[in-house]
Short mmCIF file of C-alpha atoms in Angstrom, two decimals:
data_model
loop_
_atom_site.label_atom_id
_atom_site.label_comp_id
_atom_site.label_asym_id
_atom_site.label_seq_id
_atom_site.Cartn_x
_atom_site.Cartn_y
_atom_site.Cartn_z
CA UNK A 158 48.18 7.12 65.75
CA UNK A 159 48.59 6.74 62.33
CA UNK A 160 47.39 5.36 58.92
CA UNK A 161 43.67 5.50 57.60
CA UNK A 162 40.86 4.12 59.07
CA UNK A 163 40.27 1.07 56.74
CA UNK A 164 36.48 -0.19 56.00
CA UNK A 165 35.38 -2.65 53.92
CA UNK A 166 32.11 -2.56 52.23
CA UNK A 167 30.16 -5.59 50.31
CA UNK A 168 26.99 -3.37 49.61
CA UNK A 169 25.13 -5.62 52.68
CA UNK A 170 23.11 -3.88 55.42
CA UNK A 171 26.47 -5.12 57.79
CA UNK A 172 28.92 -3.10 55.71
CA UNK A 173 26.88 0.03 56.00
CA UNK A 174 26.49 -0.17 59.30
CA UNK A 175 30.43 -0.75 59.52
CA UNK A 176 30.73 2.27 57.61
CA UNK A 177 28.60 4.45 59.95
CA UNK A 178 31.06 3.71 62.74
CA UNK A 179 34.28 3.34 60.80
CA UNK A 180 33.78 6.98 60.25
CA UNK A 181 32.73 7.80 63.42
CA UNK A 182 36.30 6.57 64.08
CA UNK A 183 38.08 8.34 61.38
CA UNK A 184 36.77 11.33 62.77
CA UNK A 185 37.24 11.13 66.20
CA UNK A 186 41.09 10.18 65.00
CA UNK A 187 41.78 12.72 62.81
CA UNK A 188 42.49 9.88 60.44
CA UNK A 189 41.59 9.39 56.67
CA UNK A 190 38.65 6.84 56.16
CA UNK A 191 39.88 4.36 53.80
CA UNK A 192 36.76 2.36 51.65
CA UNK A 193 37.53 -0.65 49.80
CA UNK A 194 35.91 -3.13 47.92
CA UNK A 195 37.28 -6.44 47.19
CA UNK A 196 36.11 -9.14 44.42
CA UNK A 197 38.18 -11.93 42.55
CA UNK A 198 36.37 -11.23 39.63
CA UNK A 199 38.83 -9.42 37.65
CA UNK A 200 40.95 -12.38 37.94
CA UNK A 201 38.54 -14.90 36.24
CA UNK A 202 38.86 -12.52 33.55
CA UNK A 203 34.81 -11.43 33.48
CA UNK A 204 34.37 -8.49 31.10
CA UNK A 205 33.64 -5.50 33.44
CA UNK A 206 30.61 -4.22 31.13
CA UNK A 207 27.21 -5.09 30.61
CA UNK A 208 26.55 -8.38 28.84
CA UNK A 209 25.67 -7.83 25.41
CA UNK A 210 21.72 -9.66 26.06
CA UNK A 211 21.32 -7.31 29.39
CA UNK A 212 21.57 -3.55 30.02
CA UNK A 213 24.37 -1.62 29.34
CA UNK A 214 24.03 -0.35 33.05
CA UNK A 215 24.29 -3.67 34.38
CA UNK A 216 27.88 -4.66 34.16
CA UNK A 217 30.28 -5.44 36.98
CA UNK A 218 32.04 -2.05 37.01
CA UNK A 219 28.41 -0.27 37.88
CA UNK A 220 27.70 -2.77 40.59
CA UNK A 221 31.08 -2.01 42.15
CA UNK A 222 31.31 1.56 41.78
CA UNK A 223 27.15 2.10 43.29
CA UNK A 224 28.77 -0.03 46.23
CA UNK A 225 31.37 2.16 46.82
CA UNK A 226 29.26 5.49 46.40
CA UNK A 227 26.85 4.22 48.09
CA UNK A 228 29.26 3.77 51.20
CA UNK A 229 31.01 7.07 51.10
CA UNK A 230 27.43 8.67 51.06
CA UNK A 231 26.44 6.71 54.29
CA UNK A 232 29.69 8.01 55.60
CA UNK A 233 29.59 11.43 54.96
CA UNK A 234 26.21 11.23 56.47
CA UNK A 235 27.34 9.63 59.43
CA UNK A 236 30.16 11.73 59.97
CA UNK A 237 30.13 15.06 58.37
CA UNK A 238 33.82 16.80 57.82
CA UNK A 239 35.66 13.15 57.50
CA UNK A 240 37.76 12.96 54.88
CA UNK A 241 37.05 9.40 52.81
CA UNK A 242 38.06 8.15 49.76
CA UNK A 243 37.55 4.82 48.05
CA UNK A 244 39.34 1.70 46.07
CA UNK A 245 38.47 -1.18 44.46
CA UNK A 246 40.97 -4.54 45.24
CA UNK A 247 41.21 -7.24 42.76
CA UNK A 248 41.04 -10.70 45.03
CA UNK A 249 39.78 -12.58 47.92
CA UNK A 250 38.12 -10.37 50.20
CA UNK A 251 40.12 -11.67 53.17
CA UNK A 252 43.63 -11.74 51.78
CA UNK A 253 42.69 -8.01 50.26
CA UNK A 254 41.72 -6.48 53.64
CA UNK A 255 44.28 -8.48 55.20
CA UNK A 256 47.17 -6.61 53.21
CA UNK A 257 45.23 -3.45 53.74
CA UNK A 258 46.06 -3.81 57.73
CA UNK A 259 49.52 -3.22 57.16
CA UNK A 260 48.91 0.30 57.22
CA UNK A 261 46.00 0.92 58.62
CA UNK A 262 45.54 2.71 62.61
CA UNK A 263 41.49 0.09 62.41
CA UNK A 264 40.11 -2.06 60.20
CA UNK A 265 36.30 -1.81 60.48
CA UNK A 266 34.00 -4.81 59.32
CA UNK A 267 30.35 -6.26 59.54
CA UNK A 268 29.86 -8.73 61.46
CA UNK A 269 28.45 -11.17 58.02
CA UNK A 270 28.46 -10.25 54.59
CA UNK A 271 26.33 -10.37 51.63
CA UNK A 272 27.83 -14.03 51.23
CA UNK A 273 26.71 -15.02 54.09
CA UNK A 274 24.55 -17.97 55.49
CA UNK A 275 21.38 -17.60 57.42
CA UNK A 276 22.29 -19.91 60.02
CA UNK A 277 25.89 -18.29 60.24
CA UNK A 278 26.02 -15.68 63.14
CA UNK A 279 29.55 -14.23 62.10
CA UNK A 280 31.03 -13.65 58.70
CA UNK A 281 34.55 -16.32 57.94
CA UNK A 282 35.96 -12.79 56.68
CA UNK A 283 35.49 -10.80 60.28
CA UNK A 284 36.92 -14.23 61.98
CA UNK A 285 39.99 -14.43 59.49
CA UNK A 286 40.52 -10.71 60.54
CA UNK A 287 40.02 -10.61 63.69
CA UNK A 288 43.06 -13.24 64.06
CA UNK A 289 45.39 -12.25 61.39
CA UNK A 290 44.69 -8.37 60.83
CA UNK A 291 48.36 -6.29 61.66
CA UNK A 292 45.79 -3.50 63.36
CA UNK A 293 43.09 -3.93 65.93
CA UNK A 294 40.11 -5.09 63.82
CA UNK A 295 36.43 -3.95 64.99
CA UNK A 296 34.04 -6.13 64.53
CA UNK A 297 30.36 -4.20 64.23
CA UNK A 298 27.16 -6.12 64.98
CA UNK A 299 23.87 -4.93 67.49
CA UNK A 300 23.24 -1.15 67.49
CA UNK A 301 25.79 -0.26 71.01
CA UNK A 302 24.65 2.02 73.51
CA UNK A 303 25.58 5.27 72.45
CA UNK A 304 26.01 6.69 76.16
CA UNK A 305 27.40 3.57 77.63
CA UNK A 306 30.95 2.61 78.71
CA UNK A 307 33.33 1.25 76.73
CA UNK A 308 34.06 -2.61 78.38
CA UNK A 309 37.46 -4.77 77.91
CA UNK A 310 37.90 -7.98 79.05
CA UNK A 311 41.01 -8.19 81.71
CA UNK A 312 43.01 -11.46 82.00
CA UNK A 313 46.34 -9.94 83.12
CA UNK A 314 48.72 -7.76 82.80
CA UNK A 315 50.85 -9.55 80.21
CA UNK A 316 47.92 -10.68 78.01
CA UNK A 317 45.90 -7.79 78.13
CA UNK A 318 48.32 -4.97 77.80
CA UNK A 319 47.19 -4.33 74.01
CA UNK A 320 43.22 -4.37 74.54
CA UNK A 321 43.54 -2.41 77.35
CA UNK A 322 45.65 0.05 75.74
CA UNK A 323 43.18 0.30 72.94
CA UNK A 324 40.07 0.82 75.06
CA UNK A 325 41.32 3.15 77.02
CA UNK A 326 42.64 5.13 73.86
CA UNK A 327 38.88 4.40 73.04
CA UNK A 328 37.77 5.79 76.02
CA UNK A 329 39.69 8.60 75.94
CA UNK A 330 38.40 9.45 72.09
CA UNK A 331 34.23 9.37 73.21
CA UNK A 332 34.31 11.07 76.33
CA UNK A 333 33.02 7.88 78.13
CA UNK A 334 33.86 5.49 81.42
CA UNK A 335 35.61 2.27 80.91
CA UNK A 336 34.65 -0.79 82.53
CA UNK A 337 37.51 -3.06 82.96
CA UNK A 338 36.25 -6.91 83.79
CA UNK A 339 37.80 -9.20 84.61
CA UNK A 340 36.13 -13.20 85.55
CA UNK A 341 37.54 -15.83 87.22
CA UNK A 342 36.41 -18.97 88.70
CA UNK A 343 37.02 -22.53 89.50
CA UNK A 344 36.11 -26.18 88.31
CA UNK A 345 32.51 -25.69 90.16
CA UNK A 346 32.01 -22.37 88.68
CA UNK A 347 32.00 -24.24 85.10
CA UNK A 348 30.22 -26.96 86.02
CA UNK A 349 32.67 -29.59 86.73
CA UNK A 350 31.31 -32.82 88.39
CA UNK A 351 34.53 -33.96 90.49
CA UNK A 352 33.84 -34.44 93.50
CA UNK A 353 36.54 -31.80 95.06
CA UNK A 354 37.62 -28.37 93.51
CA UNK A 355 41.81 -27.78 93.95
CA UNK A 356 41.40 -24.30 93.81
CA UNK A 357 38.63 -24.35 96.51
CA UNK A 358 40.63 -26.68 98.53
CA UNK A 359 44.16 -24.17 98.31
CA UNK A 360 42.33 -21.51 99.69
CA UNK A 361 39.38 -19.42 100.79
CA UNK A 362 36.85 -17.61 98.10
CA UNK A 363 38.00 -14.16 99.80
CA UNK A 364 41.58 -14.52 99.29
CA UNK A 365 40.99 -15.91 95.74
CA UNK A 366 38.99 -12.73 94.73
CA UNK A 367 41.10 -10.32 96.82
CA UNK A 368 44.12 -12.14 94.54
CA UNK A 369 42.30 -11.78 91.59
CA UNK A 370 41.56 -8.13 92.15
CA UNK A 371 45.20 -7.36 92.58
CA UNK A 372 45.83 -9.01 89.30
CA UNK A 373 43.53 -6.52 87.64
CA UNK A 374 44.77 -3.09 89.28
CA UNK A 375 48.41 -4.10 88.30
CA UNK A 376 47.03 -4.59 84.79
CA UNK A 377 45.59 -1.47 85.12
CA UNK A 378 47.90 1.11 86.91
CA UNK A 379 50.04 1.97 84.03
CA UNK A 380 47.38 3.05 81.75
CA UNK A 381 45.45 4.60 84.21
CA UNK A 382 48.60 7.00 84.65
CA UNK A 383 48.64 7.55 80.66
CA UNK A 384 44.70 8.32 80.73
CA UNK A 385 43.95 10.32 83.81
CA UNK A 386 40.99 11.98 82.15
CA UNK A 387 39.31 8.23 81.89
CA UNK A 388 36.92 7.44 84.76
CA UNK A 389 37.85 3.25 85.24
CA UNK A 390 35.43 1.45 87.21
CA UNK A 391 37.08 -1.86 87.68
CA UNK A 392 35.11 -4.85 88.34
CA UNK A 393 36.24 -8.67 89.24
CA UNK A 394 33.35 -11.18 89.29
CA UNK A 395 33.21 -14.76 89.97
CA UNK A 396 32.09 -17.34 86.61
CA UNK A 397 32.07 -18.44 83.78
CA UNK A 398 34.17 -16.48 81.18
CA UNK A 399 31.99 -16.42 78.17
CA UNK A 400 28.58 -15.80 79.60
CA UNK A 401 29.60 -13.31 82.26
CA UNK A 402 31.28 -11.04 79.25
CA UNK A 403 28.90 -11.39 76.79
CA UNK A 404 25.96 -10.20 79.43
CA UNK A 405 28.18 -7.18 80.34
CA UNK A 406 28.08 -6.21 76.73
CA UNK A 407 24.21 -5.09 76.78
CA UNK A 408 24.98 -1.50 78.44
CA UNK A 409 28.31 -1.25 76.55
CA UNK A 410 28.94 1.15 73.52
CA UNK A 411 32.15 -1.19 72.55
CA UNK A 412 33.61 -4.17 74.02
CA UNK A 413 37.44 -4.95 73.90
CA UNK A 414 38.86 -8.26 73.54
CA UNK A 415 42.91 -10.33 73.30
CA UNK A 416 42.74 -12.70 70.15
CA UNK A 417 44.06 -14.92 72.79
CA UNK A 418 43.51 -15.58 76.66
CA UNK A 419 45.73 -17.78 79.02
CA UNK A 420 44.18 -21.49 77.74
CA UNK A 421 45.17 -21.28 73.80
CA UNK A 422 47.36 -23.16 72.23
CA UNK A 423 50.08 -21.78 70.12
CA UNK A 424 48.70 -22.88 66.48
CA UNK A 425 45.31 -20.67 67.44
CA UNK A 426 45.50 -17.38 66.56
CA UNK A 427 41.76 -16.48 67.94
CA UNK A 428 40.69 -18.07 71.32
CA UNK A 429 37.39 -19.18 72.53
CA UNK A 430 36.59 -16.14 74.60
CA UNK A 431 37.25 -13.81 72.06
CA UNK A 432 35.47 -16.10 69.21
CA UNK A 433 32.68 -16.08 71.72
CA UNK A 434 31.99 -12.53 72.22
CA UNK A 435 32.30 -11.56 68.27
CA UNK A 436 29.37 -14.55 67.80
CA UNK A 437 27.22 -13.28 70.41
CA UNK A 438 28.22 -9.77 71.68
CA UNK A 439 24.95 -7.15 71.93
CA UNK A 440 27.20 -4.57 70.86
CA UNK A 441 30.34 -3.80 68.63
CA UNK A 442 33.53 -5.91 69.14
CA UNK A 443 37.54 -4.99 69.17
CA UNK A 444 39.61 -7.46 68.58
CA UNK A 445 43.36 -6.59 69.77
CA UNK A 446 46.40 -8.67 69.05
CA UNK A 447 49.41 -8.52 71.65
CA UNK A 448 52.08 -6.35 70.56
CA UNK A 449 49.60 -4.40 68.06
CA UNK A 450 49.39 -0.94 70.43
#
């Protein structure tokens, strides 16, 4: 592992709580904790100071920099002995923290900024992340469970390799289990009204699942050789994607997504699964492009 621990911070009650566990993370790393702040209004030219009607206190620059201190306090606090510094990044928020991902090891967000809408569950800046970041992106929402298992979502070995790679590293860092989940099922299983199910009709429900659970120890078995000292408790069930995973998130502490499953098309950098679970997750969310571990 290497880089900082990136986190940015909008002075919302999200960004804190990003910054609580983006230094948990820096810690448990060894890594720096990186905390930025990003604003276009430098480039609209806005004088930084105080307008000369209002208080000289009340400028730009004193907004940003009580942001920024006001982060590196709550992260100190959270995680005493990290090692944080701070910048501030003229531009868009997204393309800013974007860039930052280059060289990053995480890029911690809040689930919905101080820009956000009421009726909005997830912030466009976590999304845009979450499918273009060049690190795994964690997405932090609901207080997790701090003595529960880290969770990743399984769809095979070829898709998966880079979530499950990260939650086991994830694992391995908090001293906890990983549950490894992976859910299958057939038209009936989503609710399909035709009249006759193909997959129910090319073979028994047994063999299916004992298929299925094969599919998730070969995704497995290599990292559980590179891990040893993680207890896996592997689990196959029987559903509908979505619900089933975003359930299993209640006991979790973190739960590890792909950007994309086995459905997406090419032009869609985030899939519907993992879009799904960052909207309605009851705990914090990873976010793992392939070839990113």
């Amino acid at each position: 592992m290497s880089g900082p621990v990136v986190v940015g911070v909008d002075g919302s009650p999200s960004a804190l709580a990003a910054v609580e566990a983006a230094a948990q993370e820096a810690l448990m790393r060894g890594a720096r904790l990186h905390v930025v702040h990003a604003f276009i209004w430098p480039a609209m030219h806005v004088p930084p100071g105080g307008s000369p009607l209002g208080p000289p206190a009340g400028g730009v620059r004193e907004s940003v920099e009580h942001v920024l201190a006001e982060a590196v306090e709550r992260a100190l606090a959270a995680a005493p002995g990290v090692v944080a510094d701070h910048a501030v990044i003229p531009g868009e928020p997204v393309t800013a923290l974007e860039a930052e991902s280059r060289t990053a090891q995480l890029m911690v967000v809040g689930h919905r900024g101080s820009g956000g809408f009421a009726g909005l569950r997830l912030g466009s800046t976590s999304v845009h992340l979450a499918a273009h970041s060049h690190c795994p992106v964690m997405v932090v929402r609901d207080r997790p469970v701090k003595d529960g298992p880290v969770l990743v979502a399984v769809d095979g070995p070829r898709h998966s390799h880079g979530a499950i790679a990260f939650a086991f590293q994830e694992a391995s860092l908090r001293g906890a289990d990983l549950v490894a989940l992976h859910v299958w099922g057939t038209w009936s299983d989503h609710g399909d009204t035709r009249p006759l199910d193909v997959v129910d009709l090319i073979g028994d429900v047994e063999t299916l699942q004992a298929h299925e659970e094969q599919l998730l120890d070969e995704a497995l078995s290599e990292h559980r050789r590179e891990h040893p000292e993680v207890p896996v408790r592997a689990r196959v069930v029987r559903g509908r994607t979505r619900p089933t995973l975003i359930e299993a998130s209640r006991g979790a502490q973190l739960m590890v997504v792909g950007a994309r499953g086995r459905g997406g098309f090419t032009g869609l950098l985030l899939g519907s699964v993992s879009q799904a679970v960052l909207h309605h997750a009851h705990c914090p969310v990873a976010v793992v492009r392939s070839g990113l571990t």
